[in-house]
Tab-separated table of C-alpha atoms in Angstrom:
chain	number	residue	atom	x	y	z
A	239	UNK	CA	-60.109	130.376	8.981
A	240	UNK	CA	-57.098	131.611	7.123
A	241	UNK	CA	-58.755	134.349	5.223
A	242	UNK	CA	-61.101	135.413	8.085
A	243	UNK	CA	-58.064	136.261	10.332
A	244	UNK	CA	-56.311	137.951	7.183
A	245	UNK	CA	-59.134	140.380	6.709
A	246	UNK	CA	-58.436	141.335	10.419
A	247	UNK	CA	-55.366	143.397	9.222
A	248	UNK	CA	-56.547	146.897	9.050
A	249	UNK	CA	-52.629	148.455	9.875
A	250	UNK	CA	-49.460	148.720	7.557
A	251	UNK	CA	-45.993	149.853	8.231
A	252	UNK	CA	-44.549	152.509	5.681
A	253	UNK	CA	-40.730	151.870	6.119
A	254	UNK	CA	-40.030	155.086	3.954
A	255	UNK	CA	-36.669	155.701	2.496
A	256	UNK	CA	-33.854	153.697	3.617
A	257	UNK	CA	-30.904	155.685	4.627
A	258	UNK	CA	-28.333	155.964	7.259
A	259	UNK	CA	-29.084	157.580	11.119
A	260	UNK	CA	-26.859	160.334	10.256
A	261	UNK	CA	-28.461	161.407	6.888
A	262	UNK	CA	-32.376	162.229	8.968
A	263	UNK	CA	-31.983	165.566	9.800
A	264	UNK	CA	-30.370	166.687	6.389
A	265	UNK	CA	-32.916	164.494	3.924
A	266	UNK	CA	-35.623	165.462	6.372
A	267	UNK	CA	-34.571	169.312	5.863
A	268	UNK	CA	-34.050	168.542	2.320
A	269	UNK	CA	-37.494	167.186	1.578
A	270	UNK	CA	-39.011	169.754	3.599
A	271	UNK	CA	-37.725	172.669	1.513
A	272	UNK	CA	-38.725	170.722	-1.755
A	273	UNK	CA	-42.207	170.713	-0.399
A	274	UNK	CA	-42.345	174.332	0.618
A	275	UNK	CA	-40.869	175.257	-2.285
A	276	UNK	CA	-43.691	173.664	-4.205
A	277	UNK	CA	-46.755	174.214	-2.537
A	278	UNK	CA	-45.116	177.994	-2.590
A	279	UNK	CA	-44.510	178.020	-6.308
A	280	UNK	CA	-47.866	175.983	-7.349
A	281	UNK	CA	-49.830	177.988	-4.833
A	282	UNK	CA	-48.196	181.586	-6.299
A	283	UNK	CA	-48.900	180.457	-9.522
A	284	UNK	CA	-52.147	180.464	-8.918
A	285	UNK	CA	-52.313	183.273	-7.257
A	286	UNK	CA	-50.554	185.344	-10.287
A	287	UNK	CA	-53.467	183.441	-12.807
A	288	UNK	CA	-55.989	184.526	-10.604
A	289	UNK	CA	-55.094	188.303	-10.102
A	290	UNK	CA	-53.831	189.059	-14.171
A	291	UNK	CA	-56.679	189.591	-16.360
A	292	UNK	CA	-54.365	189.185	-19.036
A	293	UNK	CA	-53.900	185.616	-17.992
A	294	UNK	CA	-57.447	184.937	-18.031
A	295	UNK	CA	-57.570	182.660	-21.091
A	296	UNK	CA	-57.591	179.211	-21.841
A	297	UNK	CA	-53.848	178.400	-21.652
A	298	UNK	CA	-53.172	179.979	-18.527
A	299	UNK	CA	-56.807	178.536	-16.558
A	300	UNK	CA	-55.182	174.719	-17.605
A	301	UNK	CA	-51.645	175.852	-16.434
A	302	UNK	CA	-53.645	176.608	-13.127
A	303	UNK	CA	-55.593	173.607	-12.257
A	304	UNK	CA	-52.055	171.977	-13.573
A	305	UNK	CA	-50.705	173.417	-10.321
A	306	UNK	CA	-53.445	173.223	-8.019
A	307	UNK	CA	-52.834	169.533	-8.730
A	308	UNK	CA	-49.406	169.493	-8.494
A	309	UNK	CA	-49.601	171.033	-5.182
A	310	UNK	CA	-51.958	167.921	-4.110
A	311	UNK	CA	-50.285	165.654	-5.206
A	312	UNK	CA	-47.243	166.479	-3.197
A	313	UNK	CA	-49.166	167.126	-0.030
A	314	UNK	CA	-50.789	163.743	-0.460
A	315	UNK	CA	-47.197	162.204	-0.655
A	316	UNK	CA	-44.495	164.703	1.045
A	317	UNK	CA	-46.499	165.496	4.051
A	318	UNK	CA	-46.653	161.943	5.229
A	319	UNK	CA	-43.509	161.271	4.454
A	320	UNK	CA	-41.926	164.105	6.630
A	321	UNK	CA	-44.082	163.302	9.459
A	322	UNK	CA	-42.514	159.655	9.568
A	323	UNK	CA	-38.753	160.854	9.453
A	324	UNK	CA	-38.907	161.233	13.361
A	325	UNK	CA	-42.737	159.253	13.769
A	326	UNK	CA	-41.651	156.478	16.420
A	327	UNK	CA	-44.479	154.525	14.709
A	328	UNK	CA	-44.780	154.146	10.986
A	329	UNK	CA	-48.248	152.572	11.423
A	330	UNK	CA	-50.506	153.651	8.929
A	331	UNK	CA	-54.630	152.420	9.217
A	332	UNK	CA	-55.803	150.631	5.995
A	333	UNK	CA	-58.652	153.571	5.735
A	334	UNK	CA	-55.422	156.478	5.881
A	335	UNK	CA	-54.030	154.079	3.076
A	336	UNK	CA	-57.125	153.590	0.945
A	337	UNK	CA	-57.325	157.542	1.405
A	338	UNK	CA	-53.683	158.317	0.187
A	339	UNK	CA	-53.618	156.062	-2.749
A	340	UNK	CA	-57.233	157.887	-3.924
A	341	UNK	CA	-55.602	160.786	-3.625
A	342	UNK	CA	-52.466	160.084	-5.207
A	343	UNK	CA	-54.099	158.149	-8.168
A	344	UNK	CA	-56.937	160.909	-8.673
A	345	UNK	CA	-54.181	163.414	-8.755
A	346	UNK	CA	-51.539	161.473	-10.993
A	347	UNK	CA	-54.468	160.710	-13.422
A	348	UNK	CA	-56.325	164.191	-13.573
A	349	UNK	CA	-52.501	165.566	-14.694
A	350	UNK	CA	-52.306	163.163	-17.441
A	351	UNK	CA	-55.834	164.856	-19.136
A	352	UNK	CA	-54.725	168.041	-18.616
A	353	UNK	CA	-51.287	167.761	-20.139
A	354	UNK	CA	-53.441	166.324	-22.735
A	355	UNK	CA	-55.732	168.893	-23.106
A	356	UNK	CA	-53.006	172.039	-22.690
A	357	UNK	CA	-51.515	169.991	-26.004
A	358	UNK	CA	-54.774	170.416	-27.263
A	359	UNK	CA	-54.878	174.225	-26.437
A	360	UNK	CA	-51.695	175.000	-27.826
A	361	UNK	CA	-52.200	172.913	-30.892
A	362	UNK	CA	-55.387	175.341	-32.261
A	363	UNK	CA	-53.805	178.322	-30.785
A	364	UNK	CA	-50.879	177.902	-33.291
A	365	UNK	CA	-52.822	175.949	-35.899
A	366	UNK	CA	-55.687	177.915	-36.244
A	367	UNK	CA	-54.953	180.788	-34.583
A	368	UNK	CA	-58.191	182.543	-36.599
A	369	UNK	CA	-60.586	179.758	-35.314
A	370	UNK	CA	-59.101	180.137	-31.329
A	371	UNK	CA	-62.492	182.039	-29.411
A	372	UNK	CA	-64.454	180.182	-31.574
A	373	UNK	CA	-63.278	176.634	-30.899
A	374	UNK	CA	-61.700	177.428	-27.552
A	375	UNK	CA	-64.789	179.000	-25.730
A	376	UNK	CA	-65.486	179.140	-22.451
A	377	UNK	CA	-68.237	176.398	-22.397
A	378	UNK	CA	-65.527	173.949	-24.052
A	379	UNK	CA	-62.824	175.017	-21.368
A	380	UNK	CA	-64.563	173.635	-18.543
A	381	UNK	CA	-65.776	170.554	-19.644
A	382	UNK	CA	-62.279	169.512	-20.424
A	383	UNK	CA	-61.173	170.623	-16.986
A	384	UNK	CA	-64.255	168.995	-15.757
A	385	UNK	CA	-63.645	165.835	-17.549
A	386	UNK	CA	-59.925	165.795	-16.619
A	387	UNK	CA	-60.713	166.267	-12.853
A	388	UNK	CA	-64.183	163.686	-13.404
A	389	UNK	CA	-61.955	161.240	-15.108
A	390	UNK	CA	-58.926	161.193	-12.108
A	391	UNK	CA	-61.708	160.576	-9.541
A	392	UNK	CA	-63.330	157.605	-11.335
A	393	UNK	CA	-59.924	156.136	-12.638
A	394	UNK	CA	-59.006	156.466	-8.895
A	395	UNK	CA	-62.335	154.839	-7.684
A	396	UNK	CA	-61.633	151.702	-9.901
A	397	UNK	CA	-58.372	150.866	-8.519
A	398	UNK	CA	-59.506	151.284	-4.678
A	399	UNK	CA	-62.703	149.145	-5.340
A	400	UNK	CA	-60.613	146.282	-6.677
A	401	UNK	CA	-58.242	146.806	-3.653
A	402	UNK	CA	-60.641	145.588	-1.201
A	403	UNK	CA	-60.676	142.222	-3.022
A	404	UNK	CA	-57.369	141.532	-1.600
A	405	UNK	CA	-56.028	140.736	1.452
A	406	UNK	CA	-52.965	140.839	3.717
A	407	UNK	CA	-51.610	138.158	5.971
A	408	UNK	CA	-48.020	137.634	4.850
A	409	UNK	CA	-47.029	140.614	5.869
A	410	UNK	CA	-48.171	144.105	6.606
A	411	UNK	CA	-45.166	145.896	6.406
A	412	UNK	CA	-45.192	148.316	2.830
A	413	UNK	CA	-41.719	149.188	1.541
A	414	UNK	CA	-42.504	152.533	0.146
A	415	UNK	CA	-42.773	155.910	1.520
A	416	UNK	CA	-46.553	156.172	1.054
A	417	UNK	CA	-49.022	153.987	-0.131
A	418	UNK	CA	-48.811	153.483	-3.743
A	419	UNK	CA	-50.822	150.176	-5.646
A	420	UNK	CA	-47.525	148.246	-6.827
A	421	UNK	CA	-46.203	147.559	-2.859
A	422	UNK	CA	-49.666	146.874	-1.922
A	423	UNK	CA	-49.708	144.143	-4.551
A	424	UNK	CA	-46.317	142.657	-3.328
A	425	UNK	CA	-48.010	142.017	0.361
A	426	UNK	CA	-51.043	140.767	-0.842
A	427	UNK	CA	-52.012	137.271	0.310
A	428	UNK	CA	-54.845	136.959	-2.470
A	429	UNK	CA	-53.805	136.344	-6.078
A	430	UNK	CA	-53.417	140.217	-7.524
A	431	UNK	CA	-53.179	139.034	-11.428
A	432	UNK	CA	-56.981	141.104	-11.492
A	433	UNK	CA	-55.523	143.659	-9.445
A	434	UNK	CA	-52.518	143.993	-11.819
A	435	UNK	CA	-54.828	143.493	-15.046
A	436	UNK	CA	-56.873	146.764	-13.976
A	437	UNK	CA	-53.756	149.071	-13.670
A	438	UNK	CA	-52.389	147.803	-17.157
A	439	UNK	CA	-55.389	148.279	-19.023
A	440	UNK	CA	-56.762	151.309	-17.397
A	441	UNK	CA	-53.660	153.048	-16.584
A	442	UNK	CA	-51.985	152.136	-19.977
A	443	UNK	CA	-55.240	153.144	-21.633
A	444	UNK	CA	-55.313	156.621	-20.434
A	445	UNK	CA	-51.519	156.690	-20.892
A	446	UNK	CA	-51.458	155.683	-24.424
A	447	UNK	CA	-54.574	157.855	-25.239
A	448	UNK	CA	-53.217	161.306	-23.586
A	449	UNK	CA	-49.485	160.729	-25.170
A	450	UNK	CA	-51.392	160.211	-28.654
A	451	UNK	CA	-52.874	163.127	-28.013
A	452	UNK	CA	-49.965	164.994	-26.897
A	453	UNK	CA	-47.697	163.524	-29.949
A	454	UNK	CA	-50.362	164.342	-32.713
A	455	UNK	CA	-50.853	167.916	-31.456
A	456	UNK	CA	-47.195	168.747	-31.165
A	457	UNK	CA	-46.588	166.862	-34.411
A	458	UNK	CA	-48.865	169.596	-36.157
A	459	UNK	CA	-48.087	172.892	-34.104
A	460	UNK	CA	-44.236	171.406	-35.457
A	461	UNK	CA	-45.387	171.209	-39.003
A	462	UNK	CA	-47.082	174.880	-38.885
A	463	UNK	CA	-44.366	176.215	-37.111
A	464	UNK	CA	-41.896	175.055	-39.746
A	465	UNK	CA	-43.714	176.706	-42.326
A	466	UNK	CA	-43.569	179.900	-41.115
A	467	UNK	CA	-41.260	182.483	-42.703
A	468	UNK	CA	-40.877	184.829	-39.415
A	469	UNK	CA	-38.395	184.156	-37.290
A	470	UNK	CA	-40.089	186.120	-34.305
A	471	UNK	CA	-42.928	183.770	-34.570
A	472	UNK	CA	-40.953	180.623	-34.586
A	473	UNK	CA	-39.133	181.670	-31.540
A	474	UNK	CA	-42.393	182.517	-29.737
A	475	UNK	CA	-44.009	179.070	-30.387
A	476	UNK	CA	-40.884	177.336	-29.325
A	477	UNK	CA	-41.133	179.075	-26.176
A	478	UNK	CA	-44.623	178.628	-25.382
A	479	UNK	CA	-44.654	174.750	-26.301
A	480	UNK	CA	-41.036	174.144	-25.538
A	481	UNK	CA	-42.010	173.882	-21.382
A	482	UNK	CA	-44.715	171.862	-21.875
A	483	UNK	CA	-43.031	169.405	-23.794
A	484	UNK	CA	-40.545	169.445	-21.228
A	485	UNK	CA	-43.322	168.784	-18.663
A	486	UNK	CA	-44.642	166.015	-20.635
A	487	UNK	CA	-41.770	164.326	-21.342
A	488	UNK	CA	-40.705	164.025	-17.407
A	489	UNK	CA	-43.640	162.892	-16.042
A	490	UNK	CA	-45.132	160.606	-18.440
A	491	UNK	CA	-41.296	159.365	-18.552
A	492	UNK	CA	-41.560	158.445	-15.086
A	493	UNK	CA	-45.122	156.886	-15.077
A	494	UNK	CA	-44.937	154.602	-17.654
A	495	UNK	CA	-41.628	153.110	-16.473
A	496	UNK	CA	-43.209	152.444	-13.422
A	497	UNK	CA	-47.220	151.903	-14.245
A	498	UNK	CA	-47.247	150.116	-17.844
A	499	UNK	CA	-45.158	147.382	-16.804
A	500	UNK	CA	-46.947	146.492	-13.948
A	501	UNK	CA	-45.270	142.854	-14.600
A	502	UNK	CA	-41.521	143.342	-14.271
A	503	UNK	CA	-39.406	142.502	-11.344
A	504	UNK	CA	-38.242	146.294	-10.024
A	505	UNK	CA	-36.428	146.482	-6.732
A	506	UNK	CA	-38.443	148.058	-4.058
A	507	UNK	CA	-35.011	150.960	-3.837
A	508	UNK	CA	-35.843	151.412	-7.600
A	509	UNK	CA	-39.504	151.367	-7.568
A	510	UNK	CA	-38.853	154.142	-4.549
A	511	UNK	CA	-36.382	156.504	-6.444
A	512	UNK	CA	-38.787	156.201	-9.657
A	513	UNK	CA	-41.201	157.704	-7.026
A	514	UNK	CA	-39.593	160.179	-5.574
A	515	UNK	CA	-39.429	161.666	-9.363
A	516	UNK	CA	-42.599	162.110	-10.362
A	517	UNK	CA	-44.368	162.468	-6.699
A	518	UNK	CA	-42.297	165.021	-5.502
A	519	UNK	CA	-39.854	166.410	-8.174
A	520	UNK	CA	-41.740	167.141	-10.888
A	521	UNK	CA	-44.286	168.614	-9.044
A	522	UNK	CA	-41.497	170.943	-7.954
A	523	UNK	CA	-40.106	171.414	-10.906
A	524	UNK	CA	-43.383	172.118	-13.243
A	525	UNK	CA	-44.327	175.828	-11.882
A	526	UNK	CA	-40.004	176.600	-12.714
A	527	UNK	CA	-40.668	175.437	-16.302
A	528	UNK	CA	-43.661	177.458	-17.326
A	529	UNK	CA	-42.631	180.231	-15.061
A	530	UNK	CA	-39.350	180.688	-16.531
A	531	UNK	CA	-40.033	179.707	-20.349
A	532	UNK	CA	-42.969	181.565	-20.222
A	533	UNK	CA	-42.930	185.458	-20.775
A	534	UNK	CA	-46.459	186.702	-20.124
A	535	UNK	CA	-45.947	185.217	-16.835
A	536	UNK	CA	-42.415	186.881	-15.882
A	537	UNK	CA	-43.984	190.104	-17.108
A	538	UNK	CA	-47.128	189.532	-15.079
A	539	UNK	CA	-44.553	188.757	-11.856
A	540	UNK	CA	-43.039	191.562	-12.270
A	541	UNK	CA	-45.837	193.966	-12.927
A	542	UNK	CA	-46.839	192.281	-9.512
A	543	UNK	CA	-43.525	192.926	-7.306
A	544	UNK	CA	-43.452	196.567	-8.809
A	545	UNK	CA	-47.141	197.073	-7.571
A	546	UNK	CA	-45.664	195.576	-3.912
A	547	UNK	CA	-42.687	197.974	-3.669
């Protein structure tokens, strides 16, 4: 009888961030200019992809499906989140919360391949530079984009399949500001240990396998670099791979602090701030990085403001 009623629970409460009365308005104005900012940024670079011919290669289509991502992944998260600053109900419907967490995994997952796969990019442009439009063709360019964006959706699918063996009757309330799978876990009334089995092996698995690839194609774009005699050329391959590693080194930072050690005892303030990071700030922060460190794209901005004025 138990487990009949429990299934009845089709509502959760998102308590969000935990602050004081006074500090609403200012976080909520805060968060709101963080997520303009990015969708603004992601969005424009884009936009600047799109309209360049000269940015019509391989390196520059991954950097854009890298922010058309980015840009989803923080409307999936931010959006919510600033409608529940001044919501007088928190309530969110357990189809809304299937819905987020698709989203949010498909989204978190598809970057992981395509960080992969832009390591990939830059390791035979500056490897075998000779070999590039023969090994980089077109064909080749969107099946990794297609696998990146197939494997996010599927990864995602797994997780929200196994959700709907649990259930909820302890409590419905979900300390986080959106539905992620680790609070979800924490108010399950059913045993999770499969739940929590699923997200180590697949999530570490695609983890481990994009960092791999990330670590062996840096460690031999490194090695070629270093034996180069031109300065000029050194410079210019730092640059290029120098924001990407930045990239890389945030976000997968972030996830596997929080994802690969699905185990640990993390405070739900911690789990929350951990969060924050790579849900809302690194999407921010990724279009800044490749727009700044990235000169073909600072000459391609301003080719486009001079056209404008």
């Amino acid at each position: 009888m138990g487990k009949e009623n429990a299934t009845l629970l089709t509502e959760f409460i998102l308590t969000g961030l935990i602050y004081q009365p006074e500090w609403q308005i200012p976080l909520f104005l805060m968060f709101l200019v963080i997520y303009l900012i990015t969708i603004v940024g992601n969005l424009g670079l884009i936009a600047l992809i799109w309209n360049d011919p000269q940015l019509h290669i391989p390196m520059y289509l991954f950097l854009g499906s890298l922010a058309f991502v980015d840009a989803w992944m923080s409307s999936t998260v931010t959006s919510k989140m600033l409608v529940n600053f001044f919501a007088k109900s928190k309530i969110i419907s357990l189809s809304e919360c299937m819905t987020q967490l698709f989203s949010f995994a498909f989204s978190a997952t598809t970057e992981c391949f395509l960080l992969a796969t832009m390591a990939y990019d830059r390791y035979v442009a500056i490897c075998k530079p000779l070999f590039y439009p023969v090994i980089m063709t077109n064909r080749l360019c969107i099946q990794l984009l297609l696998s990146s964006f197939v494997g996010g959706i599927l990864h995602a699918l797994i997780h929200i399949g196994f959700l709907f063996r649990l259930t909820f009757c302890n409590s419905n309330i979900i300390h986080h500001f959106y539905c992620d799978i680790l609070p979800l876990f924490k108010i399950s009334c059913t045993d999770p240990s499969i739940n929590v089995l699923m997200v180590f092996i697949f999530s570490g698995s695609i983890q481990v396998f994009t960092i791999v690839t990330v670590l062996v194609s840096y460690a031999l774009v490194l090695f070629t670099i270093l034996k180069k005699k031109s300065l000029q050329s050194i410079r210019k391959a730092f640059s290029t791979c120098g924001a990407h590693l930045l990239s890389v080194s945030l976000y997968y930072g972030s996830l596997l602090f929080m994802y690969v050690r699905p185990g640990s005892a993390q405070a739900d303030d911690q789990d929350m701030m951990d969060s924050l990071f790579y849900a809302i700030i690194i999407p921010l922060l990724n279009p800044i990085i490749y727009s700044l460190r990235n000169k073909k794209v600072i000459d391609s901005l301003a080719k486009m403001f001079r056209r404008n004025i």
